mmCIF file of C-alpha atoms in Angstrom:
data_model
loop_
_atom_site.group_PDB
_atom_site.id
_atom_site.type_symbol
_atom_site.label_atom_id
_atom_site.label_comp_id
_atom_site.label_asym_id
_atom_site.label_seq_id
_atom_site.Cartn_x
_atom_site.Cartn_y
_atom_site.Cartn_z
ATOM 1 C CA MET A 9 -15.793 14.537 40.931
ATOM 2 C CA PHE A 10 -17.248 15.706 37.575
ATOM 3 C CA TYR A 11 -18.095 12.236 36.283
ATOM 4 C CA ASN A 12 -20.864 12.393 33.670
ATOM 5 C CA CYS A 13 -21.381 16.197 33.997
ATOM 6 C CA ARG A 14 -22.494 16.546 30.394
ATOM 7 C CA MET A 15 -23.500 20.236 30.468
ATOM 8 C CA ILE A 16 -20.282 21.798 31.851
ATOM 9 C CA GLU A 17 -18.366 23.685 29.135
ATOM 10 C CA LYS A 18 -15.509 25.187 31.158
ATOM 11 C CA ILE A 19 -14.011 24.445 34.552
ATOM 12 C CA ASP A 20 -11.837 27.037 36.257
ATOM 13 C CA THR A 21 -9.201 25.058 38.114
ATOM 14 C CA THR A 22 -7.128 27.995 39.392
ATOM 15 C CA ASN A 23 -8.437 27.619 42.947
ATOM 16 C CA PHE A 24 -8.420 23.829 43.110
ATOM 17 C CA GLY A 25 -5.284 23.914 45.204
ATOM 18 C CA THR A 26 -3.687 20.634 46.059
ATOM 19 C CA LEU A 27 -5.218 17.268 45.366
ATOM 20 C CA ASN A 28 -2.412 15.520 47.214
ATOM 21 C CA SER A 29 -4.756 13.635 49.496
ATOM 22 C CA CYS A 30 -6.456 12.016 46.491
ATOM 23 C CA THR A 31 -5.125 8.628 45.506
ATOM 24 C CA LEU A 32 -7.606 7.821 42.742
ATOM 25 C CA ILE A 33 -8.197 10.493 40.097
ATOM 26 C CA ALA A 34 -9.431 8.009 37.496
ATOM 27 C CA SER A 35 -12.508 9.094 35.520
ATOM 28 C CA MET A 36 -12.544 12.535 37.191
ATOM 29 C CA PHE A 37 -13.970 14.260 34.083
ATOM 30 C CA TYR A 38 -15.289 11.102 32.415
ATOM 31 C CA ASN A 39 -18.022 11.751 29.843
ATOM 32 C CA CYS A 40 -18.057 15.548 30.311
ATOM 33 C CA THR A 41 -19.192 15.756 26.701
ATOM 34 C CA SER A 42 -19.584 19.574 26.615
ATOM 35 C CA LEU A 43 -16.249 20.454 28.264
ATOM 36 C CA LYS A 44 -14.240 22.516 25.746
ATOM 37 C CA ASP A 45 -11.147 23.808 27.525
ATOM 38 C CA ILE A 46 -9.297 23.014 30.743
ATOM 39 C CA ASP A 47 -5.936 23.825 32.292
ATOM 40 C CA ILE A 48 -4.781 21.268 34.840
ATOM 41 C CA SER A 49 -1.114 22.320 34.784
ATOM 42 C CA ARG A 50 -1.345 23.405 38.440
ATOM 43 C CA PHE A 51 -2.865 20.169 39.680
ATOM 44 C CA GLU A 52 -0.796 18.510 42.385
ATOM 45 C CA LEU A 53 -1.416 14.800 42.115
ATOM 46 C CA HIS A 54 1.568 13.487 44.077
ATOM 47 C CA ASN A 55 -0.344 10.633 45.732
ATOM 48 C CA ALA A 56 -2.600 9.653 42.835
ATOM 49 C CA THR A 57 -2.021 6.045 41.820
ATOM 50 C CA SER A 58 -4.279 6.177 38.766
ATOM 51 C CA THR A 59 -5.426 8.821 36.303
ATOM 52 C CA ALA A 60 -6.965 6.222 33.993
ATOM 53 C CA ASN A 61 -9.836 7.515 31.858
ATOM 54 C CA MET A 62 -9.569 10.938 33.509
ATOM 55 C CA PHE A 63 -10.901 12.743 30.406
ATOM 56 C CA TYR A 64 -12.415 9.747 28.652
ATOM 57 C CA TYR A 65 -15.112 10.700 26.135
ATOM 58 C CA CYS A 66 -14.804 14.466 26.625
ATOM 59 C CA GLN A 67 -15.726 14.816 22.959
ATOM 60 C CA SER A 68 -15.912 18.652 22.896
ATOM 61 C CA LEU A 69 -12.523 19.173 24.551
ATOM 62 C CA LYS A 70 -10.289 21.074 22.104
ATOM 63 C CA ASN A 71 -7.341 22.146 24.252
ATOM 64 C CA ILE A 72 -5.788 20.874 27.417
ATOM 65 C CA ASP A 73 -2.704 22.037 29.251
ATOM 66 C CA CYS A 74 -1.247 19.452 31.585
ATOM 67 C CA HIS A 75 2.434 20.310 31.486
ATOM 68 C CA ASN A 76 4.384 19.977 34.727
ATOM 69 C CA ILE A 77 1.839 17.592 36.285
ATOM 70 C CA ARG A 78 3.488 15.420 38.911
ATOM 71 C CA LEU A 79 2.368 11.807 38.777
ATOM 72 C CA ASP A 80 4.880 10.635 41.365
ATOM 73 C CA ASN A 81 2.890 7.529 42.332
ATOM 74 C CA ALA A 82 0.653 6.949 39.320
ATOM 75 C CA THR A 83 1.320 3.667 37.607
ATOM 76 C CA THR A 84 -1.875 3.576 35.564
ATOM 77 C CA VAL A 85 -2.520 6.418 33.124
ATOM 78 C CA ASN A 86 -4.242 4.371 30.417
ATOM 79 C CA GLY A 87 -7.102 5.952 28.476
ATOM 80 C CA MET A 88 -6.547 9.322 30.147
ATOM 81 C CA PHE A 89 -7.510 11.264 26.986
ATOM 82 C CA ALA A 90 -9.253 8.497 25.024
ATOM 83 C CA TRP A 91 -12.157 9.486 22.778
ATOM 84 C CA CYS A 92 -11.491 13.223 23.072
ATOM 85 C CA SER A 93 -12.355 13.375 19.385
ATOM 86 C CA LEU A 94 -12.102 17.190 18.971
ATOM 87 C CA LEU A 95 -8.838 17.562 20.906
ATOM 88 C CA GLU A 96 -6.375 19.296 18.573
ATOM 89 C CA SER A 97 -3.258 19.713 20.691
ATOM 90 C CA ILE A 98 -2.054 18.696 24.104
ATOM 91 C CA ASP A 99 0.921 19.948 26.084
ATOM 92 C CA CYS A 100 2.159 17.217 28.421
ATOM 93 C CA ARG A 101 5.787 18.318 28.610
ATOM 94 C CA ASN A 102 7.681 17.860 31.860
ATOM 95 C CA MET A 103 5.067 15.551 33.393
ATOM 96 C CA ILE A 104 6.600 13.450 36.167
ATOM 97 C CA THR A 105 5.982 9.921 34.856
ATOM 98 C CA SER A 106 8.834 7.879 36.337
ATOM 99 C CA VAL A 107 6.644 5.162 37.929
ATOM 100 C CA VAL A 108 4.057 4.951 35.141
ATOM 101 C CA THR A 109 3.780 1.431 33.732
ATOM 102 C CA ASN A 110 0.589 1.662 31.663
ATOM 103 C CA LEU A 111 -0.020 4.188 28.859
ATOM 104 C CA ALA A 112 -2.311 1.916 26.857
ATOM 105 C CA SER A 113 -5.016 3.754 24.865
ATOM 106 C CA LEU A 114 -3.733 7.069 26.246
ATOM 107 C CA PHE A 115 -4.859 9.053 23.166
ATOM 108 C CA ASP A 116 -7.149 6.388 21.703
ATOM 109 C CA TYR A 117 -9.505 7.844 19.049
ATOM 110 C CA CYS A 118 -8.385 11.455 19.449
ATOM 111 C CA ARG A 119 -9.214 11.917 15.765
ATOM 112 C CA SER A 120 -8.522 15.678 15.559
ATOM 113 C CA LEU A 121 -5.269 15.543 17.505
ATOM 114 C CA LYS A 122 -2.430 17.044 15.467
ATOM 115 C CA THR A 123 0.320 17.769 18.013
ATOM 116 C CA ILE A 124 1.355 16.150 21.296
ATOM 117 C CA ASN A 125 4.238 17.354 23.428
ATOM 118 C CA LEU A 126 5.750 14.495 25.463
ATOM 119 C CA SER A 127 9.093 16.212 26.081
ATOM 120 C CA ASN A 128 11.031 15.195 29.191
ATOM 121 C CA TRP A 129 8.943 12.148 30.083
ATOM 122 C CA ASP A 130 10.729 9.551 32.197
ATOM 123 C CA THR A 131 9.335 6.225 30.989
ATOM 124 C CA ARG A 132 11.906 3.803 32.402
ATOM 125 C CA ASN A 133 9.156 1.686 34.048
ATOM 126 C CA LEU A 134 6.757 1.716 31.104
ATOM 127 C CA THR A 135 5.490 -1.757 30.125
ATOM 128 C CA TYR A 136 2.177 -1.197 28.272
ATOM 129 C CA THR A 137 1.617 1.120 25.313
ATOM 130 C CA ASP A 138 -1.037 -0.844 23.415
ATOM 131 C CA TYR A 139 -3.235 1.408 21.258
ATOM 132 C CA MET A 140 -1.565 4.516 22.687
ATOM 133 C CA PHE A 141 -2.215 6.506 19.481
ATOM 134 C CA TYR A 142 -4.882 4.265 17.920
ATOM 135 C CA GLY A 143 -7.389 6.168 15.779
ATOM 136 C CA CYS A 144 -5.361 9.417 15.885
ATOM 137 C CA THR A 145 -5.875 9.931 12.162
ATOM 138 C CA SER A 146 -4.807 13.626 12.131
ATOM 139 C CA LEU A 147 -1.673 13.225 14.263
ATOM 140 C CA THR A 148 1.385 14.684 12.518
ATOM 141 C CA ASN A 149 3.693 15.825 15.324
ATOM 142 C CA ILE A 150 4.709 14.049 18.538
ATOM 143 C CA ILE A 151 7.340 16.162 20.237
ATOM 144 C CA GLY A 152 9.683 14.085 22.401
ATOM 145 C CA ILE A 153 8.660 10.642 21.141
ATOM 146 C CA SER A 154 12.213 9.703 20.213
ATOM 147 C CA ASP A 155 13.294 10.235 23.827
ATOM 148 C CA LEU A 156 10.776 7.792 25.361
ATOM 149 C CA ASN A 157 12.358 4.749 26.982
ATOM 150 C CA THR A 158 10.425 1.741 25.703
ATOM 151 C CA SER A 159 12.976 -0.944 26.593
ATOM 152 C CA ASN A 160 10.547 -2.663 29.038
ATOM 153 C CA VAL A 161 7.449 -2.512 26.846
ATOM 154 C CA LEU A 162 5.934 -5.957 26.392
#
C-alpha cells in the first residue's frame, strides 16, 4: 500500500476502518524512510496471514502504537519492525498472537529501541525467534518477556 513511499512523514490511520479483507499485509510500509509516527492500534487484521516486514527500514520511525492488534490468522510476523533504527519505544501489549509461529528478526537492528511492551502475548505456537532482538543495542526494558511461551521454539 505505502511500499517505498520515502517522503511520507505521518499517516493518519483513524479512518482506515477495517482491513479484514486483506490477507497479506507484509511490507505495507516497507522502506517509508521519512515516516516518523504512526498509530495502528485500531487496525483490524483478522484475516491477515502475514505482517512480515510491515515496517521494515522505516528508519525515521520513532514511536508506534500497535497495542490490541488482532493477528488471529497471522503465522508470519518476522521482520515486522526490523531496521527501524530510530524507534525508541513500542507498545505491543494485548496483541492477539495465538497462531504466530515466526517472530524471527522482529526488532532486528532497532538500535534506539529502549522499551518494548509484549504483555499478554499468547505465544503457544511460536517456533522461530532467531535474531528477534539482534542489534537492539539500547534495549533495557522488555515488559512481558518472562510470560512468553517459548516451549516450542526450535
